[in-house]
Amino acid sequence: MIKINLVMKGQSNGNYRKDIDGLRAFAVIFVVIFHLFPAWLPGGFIGVDIFFVISGFLISNIIFNKLNNNAFSFTEFYSHRIRRIFPSLLVVLIFSLLFGWFAFLSDEYMQLGKHISTSSGFIQNFLLWHEAGYFDIASETKPLLHLWSLGIEEQFYIIWPLLLWFIIKSKLNKFTMLLFLMLFSFGINIGRIHTNPVEVFYSPLTRFWELSFGGLLSFYSIYRNELVIKIRNKLDRILNKIIYESFPAEGKTFLDFSSIVGLILIFLSLILISRDSEFPGIWALLPVLGTYLLISAGENAFVNRLVLSNRIFVWVGLISYPFYLWHYILLSHARIYFGEFPSRGNRILIFFFSIVLSWLTFQIIEKPIRFGKYNRIKVIFLILSMFIVFLSGITIFLKEGFPKRAFQKKYTNYSDSIKTYSPEDNCFDIEYNHEKENNWYKIYGLNSNSTKIFAYGDSHSLSMLPVLEKIANTLNIQILSSGFSGCPPFLGIQSIRGDQNIHNCSQLNQRIYEYVKQNNIKFVFLIARWSYYTGGSTRPTEINLISMDITKDTDLEFSRKSFEYGLIKTVEMYANIGVHVFIFEDNPQQKIDPKDALKKAKPIDSEINKLSISLQEHMNNQSYANKLFNNLKKQSNVTIIKSSDILCDTSHCPLAKNDHFLYSDDDHLSIFGSYLLYDRLYNEIGKYILKIHNR
């Protein structure tokens, strides 16, 4: 039987707590299960919050003890942090770079390069904060998504020693200052969670309170230990009276009780918190307080002694850092390489491979570098190595993922056709469109004073910009465009995702209407992902619409009734001001992303198109919206423009044609795909424009 060494070299028994490593094991297991088997543990991401409190406590312990003995050195502190954090991180980043070179398409490798550079610079949380837009790739295909928490911890490690040094050296009340810092961060977290949930999730300012919670515990254990013991003894006597007939002599009732309550709070977090929770917000108090109680209870408390100090949990805790790094790297790389979320069997393999790699990384890389001699040389080597990795990531990003790599060449035509139209990012911004007066994206023909069309809607309207630009230049007209994800171009309704309004949809559409009216524009072009709001056979409703003029029903029926109300109202209001309305029947929505299709089929049209959606499925998805559009055909100010007969054949709606993808993702048209609609749009729009020009 292998004997597990619970106390690492360099740590004395007096400083080392087995139960904290056991608590680390719980935290990392929660996160790993959440990533690998999300349905099993929907709240497993709270493991990161447990890590935050543990890190805040341990780091503060180191700093306070050193400051208390006048032995604190910033150089020594940061040297320890580098030798603790860099070795394992370098291993997984280098692995990721090498794997991506041989297995990723150029755009995927370019994305990886960007995330490698921000991860090695410990600012991954800021990148993810600003990548939360609609056109960004799905989170599970971001191979370094999990390193956002490491970025926050490192940012904390930079600032926290300076703050603690100042607090200890100053004449200010130390407890008051620490409490103020914690409450300040917590207050911003609570104040902004409703309006800026992504910012609150990734911002160090709204996460520092969790780490400083652990710091506050450390402060009391070192500087106010007598007061803590006094309060604890009083509470212990009260609990003894409540629980026992005769009082136990050891006086540990309160500590045992704290550890049990702490464990209960953590397990309540796993049950009550999910992706849909406003997190961190007030919900984060559950895992934070639970962790606080478990640490403060001490290693001899009931749960800490019997559960957290178990040798298996302690061993997992010792390898928890590389385990955290490896599991998601393997999962996300498998997701990208195979083009789908790995099967349950493969995820079980990933779990065990992660454990093996973590143990090897811990034994071969982490321990020799973290402890032993030549620390200054080790630190210099680690810093230089991380800088090289940082430069490598930037180079990969600037070189667009090295498209001439051998792996990439056979996919070049297809992967190039996935690229999106660059102006989308400029006009796909609700603040830009709504808050800055008349700043629409403009496509000019040769004569900028000619006929104008306002084309707008949700993100599908923006994917049509390439062909609209071609139309504008051919017909010598001006096209203005705007849009926002989840915002259909209807007046009198508001979009809802979950329980949250999609900002300014109603206001934006109303402002476009007023602009069209005031500037005597005679044509509007409404383009949207209609089944997003009405539901379909392969595409359930993802956005709900609401109208104050519609009686509340089930979500789907309410959304559909609101959709019909908004459509009719929009057409009528434009008819009243003499505007002709073009409505585009939405393009097919595929069941697979083009990049993923390349990994499941040979790079040949006939093989790729075996994965495409059938014509019948497409018609079923669009049936509700198309029925409403057909009812409007008799109105003189409405033109319905079909796309299915162009983008589909008699049985399927192909993903690819002539070695090019028709889509940039599973539902937005690529530049190539939008150009296929040129003749149809030219004929439908052109006949009205030519009438005006010939008057």
PDB file of C-alpha atoms in Angstrom, residues 75-323:
ATOM      1  CA  THR A  75      10.679  39.986  -2.749  1.00  0.00           C
ATOM      2  CA  GLU A  76      10.447  36.768  -0.776  1.00  0.00           C
ATOM      3  CA  PHE A  77       6.636  36.814  -0.888  1.00  0.00           C
ATOM      4  CA  TYR A  78       6.412  37.206  -4.665  1.00  0.00           C
ATOM      5  CA  SER A  79       9.229  34.695  -5.138  1.00  0.00           C
ATOM      6  CA  HIS A  80       7.164  32.110  -3.224  1.00  0.00           C
ATOM      7  CA  ARG A  81       4.073  32.946  -5.286  1.00  0.00           C
ATOM      8  CA  ILE A  82       5.967  32.535  -8.566  1.00  0.00           C
ATOM      9  CA  ARG A  83       7.416  29.177  -7.520  1.00  0.00           C
ATOM     10  CA  ARG A  84       3.948  28.076  -6.382  1.00  0.00           C
ATOM     11  CA  ILE A  85       1.874  29.238  -9.365  1.00  0.00           C
ATOM     12  CA  PHE A  86       4.137  29.259 -12.441  1.00  0.00           C
ATOM     13  CA  PRO A  87       5.445  25.650 -12.775  1.00  0.00           C
ATOM     14  CA  SER A  88       2.145  23.794 -13.245  1.00  0.00           C
ATOM     15  CA  LEU A  89       0.651  26.634 -15.240  1.00  0.00           C
ATOM     16  CA  LEU A  90       3.602  26.658 -17.640  1.00  0.00           C
ATOM     17  CA  VAL A  91       3.221  22.921 -18.228  1.00  0.00           C
ATOM     18  CA  VAL A  92      -0.451  23.141 -19.227  1.00  0.00           C
ATOM     19  CA  LEU A  93       0.044  26.294 -21.331  1.00  0.00           C
ATOM     20  CA  ILE A  94       2.916  24.721 -23.272  1.00  0.00           C
ATOM     21  CA  PHE A  95       0.850  21.552 -23.733  1.00  0.00           C
ATOM     22  CA  SER A  96      -2.006  23.675 -25.053  1.00  0.00           C
ATOM     23  CA  LEU A  97       0.267  25.492 -27.511  1.00  0.00           C
ATOM     24  CA  LEU A  98       1.693  22.242 -28.878  1.00  0.00           C
ATOM     25  CA  PHE A  99      -1.649  20.451 -29.078  1.00  0.00           C
ATOM     26  CA  GLY A 100      -3.244  23.406 -30.846  1.00  0.00           C
ATOM     27  CA  TRP A 101      -0.454  23.553 -33.434  1.00  0.00           C
ATOM     28  CA  PHE A 102      -1.219  20.018 -34.595  1.00  0.00           C
ATOM     29  CA  ALA A 103      -4.985  19.870 -34.013  1.00  0.00           C
ATOM     30  CA  PHE A 104      -6.674  23.291 -34.259  1.00  0.00           C
ATOM     31  CA  LEU A 105      -7.932  25.209 -37.271  1.00  0.00           C
ATOM     32  CA  SER A 106      -6.363  28.613 -37.781  1.00  0.00           C
ATOM     33  CA  ASP A 107      -9.198  30.613 -36.210  1.00  0.00           C
ATOM     34  CA  GLU A 108      -9.260  28.222 -33.242  1.00  0.00           C
ATOM     35  CA  TYR A 109      -5.491  28.480 -32.844  1.00  0.00           C
ATOM     36  CA  MET A 110      -5.694  32.251 -33.156  1.00  0.00           C
ATOM     37  CA  GLN A 111      -8.292  32.289 -30.381  1.00  0.00           C
ATOM     38  CA  LEU A 112      -6.071  30.028 -28.290  1.00  0.00           C
ATOM     39  CA  GLY A 113      -3.125  32.387 -28.797  1.00  0.00           C
ATOM     40  CA  LYS A 114      -5.157  35.291 -27.458  1.00  0.00           C
ATOM     41  CA  HIS A 115      -6.179  33.308 -24.383  1.00  0.00           C
ATOM     42  CA  ILE A 116      -2.636  31.994 -23.852  1.00  0.00           C
ATOM     43  CA  SER A 117      -1.284  35.552 -23.747  1.00  0.00           C
ATOM     44  CA  THR A 118      -3.919  36.808 -21.299  1.00  0.00           C
ATOM     45  CA  SER A 119      -3.620  33.705 -19.110  1.00  0.00           C
ATOM     46  CA  SER A 120       0.170  33.963 -18.906  1.00  0.00           C
ATOM     47  CA  GLY A 121      -0.283  37.658 -18.083  1.00  0.00           C
ATOM     48  CA  PHE A 122      -2.917  36.752 -15.431  1.00  0.00           C
ATOM     49  CA  ILE A 123      -5.599  38.956 -16.967  1.00  0.00           C
ATOM     50  CA  GLN A 124      -7.811  36.196 -18.399  1.00  0.00           C
ATOM     51  CA  ASN A 125     -10.757  37.428 -16.334  1.00  0.00           C
ATOM     52  CA  PHE A 126     -10.666  40.802 -18.122  1.00  0.00           C
ATOM     53  CA  LEU A 127     -10.624  39.148 -21.552  1.00  0.00           C
ATOM     54  CA  LEU A 128     -13.595  36.927 -20.693  1.00  0.00           C
ATOM     55  CA  TRP A 129     -15.411  39.915 -19.226  1.00  0.00           C
ATOM     56  CA  HIS A 130     -15.182  41.718 -22.573  1.00  0.00           C
ATOM     57  CA  GLU A 131     -15.742  38.592 -24.693  1.00  0.00           C
ATOM     58  CA  ALA A 132     -19.219  38.023 -23.381  1.00  0.00           C
ATOM     59  CA  GLY A 133     -20.838  39.387 -26.542  1.00  0.00           C
ATOM     60  CA  TYR A 134     -23.116  37.448 -28.874  1.00  0.00           C
ATOM     61  CA  PHE A 135     -20.635  36.885 -31.682  1.00  0.00           C
ATOM     62  CA  ASP A 136     -18.059  35.371 -29.367  1.00  0.00           C
ATOM     63  CA  ILE A 137     -17.553  31.598 -29.473  1.00  0.00           C
ATOM     64  CA  ALA A 138     -19.318  29.281 -27.038  1.00  0.00           C
ATOM     65  CA  SER A 139     -17.793  29.134 -23.573  1.00  0.00           C
ATOM     66  CA  GLU A 140     -17.064  25.388 -23.713  1.00  0.00           C
ATOM     67  CA  THR A 141     -14.756  25.960 -26.695  1.00  0.00           C
ATOM     68  CA  LYS A 142     -12.590  28.423 -24.788  1.00  0.00           C
ATOM     69  CA  PRO A 143      -9.704  26.188 -23.738  1.00  0.00           C
ATOM     70  CA  LEU A 144      -8.528  28.451 -20.905  1.00  0.00           C
ATOM     71  CA  LEU A 145     -11.861  29.653 -19.594  1.00  0.00           C
ATOM     72  CA  HIS A 146     -11.142  28.309 -16.109  1.00  0.00           C
ATOM     73  CA  LEU A 147      -8.079  30.519 -15.675  1.00  0.00           C
ATOM     74  CA  TRP A 148     -10.214  33.578 -14.967  1.00  0.00           C
ATOM     75  CA  SER A 149     -10.110  32.649 -11.272  1.00  0.00           C
ATOM     76  CA  LEU A 150      -6.329  32.340 -11.307  1.00  0.00           C
ATOM     77  CA  GLY A 151      -6.159  35.847 -12.757  1.00  0.00           C
ATOM     78  CA  ILE A 152      -8.261  37.216  -9.897  1.00  0.00           C
ATOM     79  CA  GLU A 153      -6.124  35.427  -7.305  1.00  0.00           C
ATOM     80  CA  GLU A 154      -2.896  36.784  -8.794  1.00  0.00           C
ATOM     81  CA  GLN A 155      -4.339  40.305  -8.940  1.00  0.00           C
ATOM     82  CA  PHE A 156      -5.264  39.896  -5.267  1.00  0.00           C
ATOM     83  CA  TYR A 157      -1.729  38.694  -4.446  1.00  0.00           C
ATOM     84  CA  ILE A 158      -0.275  41.839  -6.022  1.00  0.00           C
ATOM     85  CA  ILE A 159      -2.482  44.281  -4.112  1.00  0.00           C
ATOM     86  CA  TRP A 160      -3.153  42.499  -0.805  1.00  0.00           C
ATOM     87  CA  PRO A 161       0.413  42.479   0.641  1.00  0.00           C
ATOM     88  CA  LEU A 162       0.699  46.208  -0.001  1.00  0.00           C
ATOM     89  CA  LEU A 163      -2.621  46.897   1.716  1.00  0.00           C
ATOM     90  CA  LEU A 164      -1.815  44.681   4.711  1.00  0.00           C
ATOM     91  CA  TRP A 165       1.648  46.199   5.092  1.00  0.00           C
ATOM     92  CA  PHE A 166       0.093  49.672   5.125  1.00  0.00           C
ATOM     93  CA  ILE A 167      -2.661  48.659   7.584  1.00  0.00           C
ATOM     94  CA  ILE A 168      -0.274  46.982  10.030  1.00  0.00           C
ATOM     95  CA  LYS A 169       2.287  49.781   9.891  1.00  0.00           C
ATOM     96  CA  SER A 170      -0.258  52.585  10.183  1.00  0.00           C
ATOM     97  CA  LYS A 171      -1.995  53.829  13.327  1.00  0.00           C
ATOM     98  CA  LEU A 172      -5.420  53.112  11.888  1.00  0.00           C
ATOM     99  CA  ASN A 173      -7.747  50.560  13.442  1.00  0.00           C
ATOM    100  CA  LYS A 174      -6.722  47.347  11.708  1.00  0.00           C
ATOM    101  CA  PHE A 175     -10.026  45.535  12.023  1.00  0.00           C
ATOM    102  CA  THR A 176     -12.005  48.550  10.808  1.00  0.00           C
ATOM    103  CA  MET A 177      -9.804  48.910   7.734  1.00  0.00           C
ATOM    104  CA  LEU A 178     -10.030  45.221   6.820  1.00  0.00           C
ATOM    105  CA  LEU A 179     -13.785  45.203   7.356  1.00  0.00           C
ATOM    106  CA  PHE A 180     -14.168  48.325   5.215  1.00  0.00           C
ATOM    107  CA  LEU A 181     -12.198  46.776   2.329  1.00  0.00           C
ATOM    108  CA  MET A 182     -14.293  43.630   2.460  1.00  0.00           C
ATOM    109  CA  LEU A 183     -17.628  45.469   2.683  1.00  0.00           C
ATOM    110  CA  PHE A 184     -16.622  47.896  -0.085  1.00  0.00           C
ATOM    111  CA  SER A 185     -16.009  45.018  -2.506  1.00  0.00           C
ATOM    112  CA  PHE A 186     -19.112  43.151  -1.325  1.00  0.00           C
ATOM    113  CA  GLY A 187     -21.232  46.293  -1.723  1.00  0.00           C
ATOM    114  CA  ILE A 188     -20.188  46.765  -5.357  1.00  0.00           C
ATOM    115  CA  ASN A 189     -20.931  43.086  -5.966  1.00  0.00           C
ATOM    116  CA  ILE A 190     -24.465  43.457  -4.607  1.00  0.00           C
ATOM    117  CA  GLY A 191     -25.050  46.848  -6.218  1.00  0.00           C
ATOM    118  CA  ARG A 192     -24.085  45.822  -9.765  1.00  0.00           C
ATOM    119  CA  ILE A 193     -25.192  42.181  -9.973  1.00  0.00           C
ATOM    120  CA  HIS A 194     -28.610  43.088 -11.443  1.00  0.00           C
ATOM    121  CA  THR A 195     -27.316  45.457 -14.114  1.00  0.00           C
ATOM    122  CA  ASN A 196     -23.835  44.105 -14.915  1.00  0.00           C
ATOM    123  CA  PRO A 197     -23.758  40.373 -14.049  1.00  0.00           C
ATOM    124  CA  VAL A 198     -20.844  39.547 -16.372  1.00  0.00           C
ATOM    125  CA  GLU A 199     -18.726  42.341 -14.938  1.00  0.00           C
ATOM    126  CA  VAL A 200     -19.515  41.255 -11.384  1.00  0.00           C
ATOM    127  CA  PHE A 201     -18.595  37.665 -12.171  1.00  0.00           C
ATOM    128  CA  TYR A 202     -15.170  38.468 -13.653  1.00  0.00           C
ATOM    129  CA  SER A 203     -14.130  41.731 -11.999  1.00  0.00           C
ATOM    130  CA  PRO A 204     -11.489  41.530  -9.250  1.00  0.00           C
ATOM    131  CA  LEU A 205     -13.171  44.459  -7.515  1.00  0.00           C
ATOM    132  CA  THR A 206     -16.364  42.451  -7.003  1.00  0.00           C
ATOM    133  CA  ARG A 207     -14.531  39.253  -6.039  1.00  0.00           C
ATOM    134  CA  PHE A 208     -11.899  40.541  -3.603  1.00  0.00           C
ATOM    135  CA  TRP A 209     -14.356  40.424  -0.715  1.00  0.00           C
ATOM    136  CA  GLU A 210     -14.302  36.612  -0.896  1.00  0.00           C
ATOM    137  CA  LEU A 211     -10.534  36.474  -0.535  1.00  0.00           C
ATOM    138  CA  SER A 212     -10.499  39.217   2.107  1.00  0.00           C
ATOM    139  CA  PHE A 213     -13.099  37.207   4.062  1.00  0.00           C
ATOM    140  CA  GLY A 214     -10.353  34.654   4.549  1.00  0.00           C
ATOM    141  CA  GLY A 215      -7.966  37.491   5.382  1.00  0.00           C
ATOM    142  CA  LEU A 216     -10.264  38.724   8.114  1.00  0.00           C
ATOM    143  CA  LEU A 217     -10.322  35.244   9.633  1.00  0.00           C
ATOM    144  CA  SER A 218      -6.528  35.151   9.576  1.00  0.00           C
ATOM    145  CA  PHE A 219      -6.331  38.577  11.241  1.00  0.00           C
ATOM    146  CA  TYR A 220      -8.501  37.463  14.128  1.00  0.00           C
ATOM    147  CA  SER A 221      -6.647  34.193  14.604  1.00  0.00           C
ATOM    148  CA  ILE A 222      -3.330  36.084  14.936  1.00  0.00           C
ATOM    149  CA  TYR A 223      -4.134  39.506  16.417  1.00  0.00           C
ATOM    150  CA  ARG A 224      -7.388  38.902  18.292  1.00  0.00           C
ATOM    151  CA  ASN A 225      -7.041  35.269  19.269  1.00  0.00           C
ATOM    152  CA  GLU A 226      -7.778  35.852  22.966  1.00  0.00           C
ATOM    153  CA  LEU A 227     -11.016  37.686  22.122  1.00  0.00           C
ATOM    154  CA  VAL A 228     -12.014  34.926  19.721  1.00  0.00           C
ATOM    155  CA  ILE A 229     -11.403  32.250  22.358  1.00  0.00           C
ATOM    156  CA  LYS A 230     -13.402  34.207  24.920  1.00  0.00           C
ATOM    157  CA  ILE A 231     -16.414  34.575  22.594  1.00  0.00           C
ATOM    158  CA  ARG A 232     -16.111  30.978  21.478  1.00  0.00           C
ATOM    159  CA  ASN A 233     -16.154  29.707  25.070  1.00  0.00           C
ATOM    160  CA  LYS A 234     -19.329  31.678  25.834  1.00  0.00           C
ATOM    161  CA  LEU A 235     -21.066  30.273  22.781  1.00  0.00           C
ATOM    162  CA  ASP A 236     -19.775  26.836  23.679  1.00  0.00           C
ATOM    163  CA  ARG A 237     -21.414  27.025  27.112  1.00  0.00           C
ATOM    164  CA  ILE A 238     -24.727  28.130  25.563  1.00  0.00           C
ATOM    165  CA  LEU A 239     -24.700  25.225  23.097  1.00  0.00           C
ATOM    166  CA  ASN A 240     -23.780  22.765  25.845  1.00  0.00           C
ATOM    167  CA  LYS A 241     -26.855  23.825  27.810  1.00  0.00           C
ATOM    168  CA  ILE A 242     -29.047  23.362  24.730  1.00  0.00           C
ATOM    169  CA  ILE A 243     -27.619  20.027  23.567  1.00  0.00           C
ATOM    170  CA  TYR A 244     -26.354  18.073  26.610  1.00  0.00           C
ATOM    171  CA  GLU A 245     -27.793  17.111  29.973  1.00  0.00           C
ATOM    172  CA  SER A 246     -24.324  17.189  31.548  1.00  0.00           C
ATOM    173  CA  PHE A 247     -21.698  19.508  30.106  1.00  0.00           C
ATOM    174  CA  PRO A 248     -18.715  17.875  28.347  1.00  0.00           C
ATOM    175  CA  ALA A 249     -15.389  19.000  29.708  1.00  0.00           C
ATOM    176  CA  GLU A 250     -13.431  19.474  26.488  1.00  0.00           C
ATOM    177  CA  GLY A 251     -15.315  22.613  25.428  1.00  0.00           C
ATOM    178  CA  LYS A 252     -15.397  21.760  21.711  1.00  0.00           C
ATOM    179  CA  THR A 253     -19.133  21.862  21.104  1.00  0.00           C
ATOM    180  CA  PHE A 254     -19.132  25.209  19.349  1.00  0.00           C
ATOM    181  CA  LEU A 255     -16.259  24.217  17.051  1.00  0.00           C
ATOM    182  CA  ASP A 256     -17.961  20.955  16.118  1.00  0.00           C
ATOM    183  CA  PHE A 257     -21.208  22.827  15.566  1.00  0.00           C
ATOM    184  CA  SER A 258     -19.420  25.405  13.347  1.00  0.00           C
ATOM    185  CA  SER A 259     -17.876  22.714  11.195  1.00  0.00           C
ATOM    186  CA  ILE A 260     -21.233  20.976  10.712  1.00  0.00           C
ATOM    187  CA  VAL A 261     -23.001  24.239   9.841  1.00  0.00           C
ATOM    188  CA  GLY A 262     -20.152  25.127   7.469  1.00  0.00           C
ATOM    189  CA  LEU A 263     -20.496  21.837   5.614  1.00  0.00           C
ATOM    190  CA  ILE A 264     -24.281  22.249   5.459  1.00  0.00           C
ATOM    191  CA  LEU A 265     -23.922  25.737   3.954  1.00  0.00           C
ATOM    192  CA  ILE A 266     -21.565  24.445   1.279  1.00  0.00           C
ATOM    193  CA  PHE A 267     -23.910  21.613   0.335  1.00  0.00           C
ATOM    194  CA  LEU A 268     -26.848  24.018   0.338  1.00  0.00           C
ATOM    195  CA  SER A 269     -24.838  26.092  -2.160  1.00  0.00           C
ATOM    196  CA  LEU A 270     -24.582  23.091  -4.459  1.00  0.00           C
ATOM    197  CA  ILE A 271     -28.352  22.524  -4.266  1.00  0.00           C
ATOM    198  CA  LEU A 272     -29.675  26.094  -4.425  1.00  0.00           C
ATOM    199  CA  ILE A 273     -27.190  27.792  -6.768  1.00  0.00           C
ATOM    200  CA  SER A 274     -27.103  27.208 -10.526  1.00  0.00           C
ATOM    201  CA  ARG A 275     -26.195  28.969 -13.767  1.00  0.00           C
ATOM    202  CA  ASP A 276     -29.485  30.867 -13.572  1.00  0.00           C
ATOM    203  CA  SER A 277     -28.682  32.366 -10.161  1.00  0.00           C
ATOM    204  CA  GLU A 278     -27.513  35.959  -9.940  1.00  0.00           C
ATOM    205  CA  PHE A 279     -24.011  34.973  -8.982  1.00  0.00           C
ATOM    206  CA  PRO A 280     -21.916  35.930  -7.102  1.00  0.00           C
ATOM    207  CA  GLY A 281     -24.329  38.487  -5.610  1.00  0.00           C
ATOM    208  CA  ILE A 282     -25.869  37.601  -2.282  1.00  0.00           C
ATOM    209  CA  TRP A 283     -25.767  33.882  -3.183  1.00  0.00           C
ATOM    210  CA  ALA A 284     -21.983  33.758  -2.833  1.00  0.00           C
ATOM    211  CA  LEU A 285     -22.364  34.252   0.919  1.00  0.00           C
ATOM    212  CA  LEU A 286     -23.430  30.603   1.241  1.00  0.00           C
ATOM    213  CA  PRO A 287     -20.140  28.981   0.115  1.00  0.00           C
ATOM    214  CA  VAL A 288     -18.045  31.812   1.552  1.00  0.00           C
ATOM    215  CA  LEU A 289     -19.586  31.594   5.025  1.00  0.00           C
ATOM    216  CA  GLY A 290     -19.503  27.792   4.869  1.00  0.00           C
ATOM    217  CA  THR A 291     -15.789  27.830   4.085  1.00  0.00           C
ATOM    218  CA  TYR A 292     -15.163  30.460   6.751  1.00  0.00           C
ATOM    219  CA  LEU A 293     -16.849  28.319   9.413  1.00  0.00           C
ATOM    220  CA  LEU A 294     -14.964  25.170   8.402  1.00  0.00           C
ATOM    221  CA  ILE A 295     -11.568  26.897   8.508  1.00  0.00           C
ATOM    222  CA  SER A 296     -12.300  28.757  11.749  1.00  0.00           C
ATOM    223  CA  ALA A 297     -13.472  25.544  13.425  1.00  0.00           C
ATOM    224  CA  GLY A 298      -9.923  24.189  13.278  1.00  0.00           C
ATOM    225  CA  GLU A 299      -8.529  20.818  12.257  1.00  0.00           C
ATOM    226  CA  ASN A 300      -9.818  19.074  15.421  1.00  0.00           C
ATOM    227  CA  ALA A 301     -13.474  19.954  14.849  1.00  0.00           C
ATOM    228  CA  PHE A 302     -15.869  17.126  14.012  1.00  0.00           C
ATOM    229  CA  VAL A 303     -16.130  17.535  10.207  1.00  0.00           C
ATOM    230  CA  ASN A 304     -12.532  18.671   9.794  1.00  0.00           C
ATOM    231  CA  ARG A 305     -11.172  15.734  11.752  1.00  0.00           C
ATOM    232  CA  LEU A 306     -13.351  12.926  10.415  1.00  0.00           C
ATOM    233  CA  VAL A 307     -14.033  14.078   6.846  1.00  0.00           C
ATOM    234  CA  LEU A 308     -11.648  16.751   5.612  1.00  0.00           C
ATOM    235  CA  SER A 309      -8.577  15.099   7.138  1.00  0.00           C
ATOM    236  CA  ASN A 310      -9.286  11.827   5.371  1.00  0.00           C
ATOM    237  CA  ARG A 311      -6.064  10.734   3.627  1.00  0.00           C
ATOM    238  CA  ILE A 312      -7.699  10.456   0.200  1.00  0.00           C
ATOM    239  CA  PHE A 313      -9.188  13.948   0.397  1.00  0.00           C
ATOM    240  CA  VAL A 314      -5.901  15.359   1.649  1.00  0.00           C
ATOM    241  CA  TRP A 315      -4.056  13.745  -1.266  1.00  0.00           C
ATOM    242  CA  VAL A 316      -6.535  15.206  -3.774  1.00  0.00           C
ATOM    243  CA  GLY A 317      -6.111  18.561  -2.042  1.00  0.00           C
ATOM    244  CA  LEU A 318      -2.349  18.421  -2.508  1.00  0.00           C
ATOM    245  CA  ILE A 319      -2.751  17.979  -6.277  1.00  0.00           C
ATOM    246  CA  SER A 320      -5.816  20.253  -6.490  1.00  0.00           C
ATOM    247  CA  TYR A 321      -4.017  23.065  -8.328  1.00  0.00           C
ATOM    248  CA  PRO A 322      -2.712  20.976 -11.268  1.00  0.00           C
ATOM    249  CA  PHE A 323      -5.976  18.995 -11.180  1.00  0.00           C
TER     250      PHE A 323
END
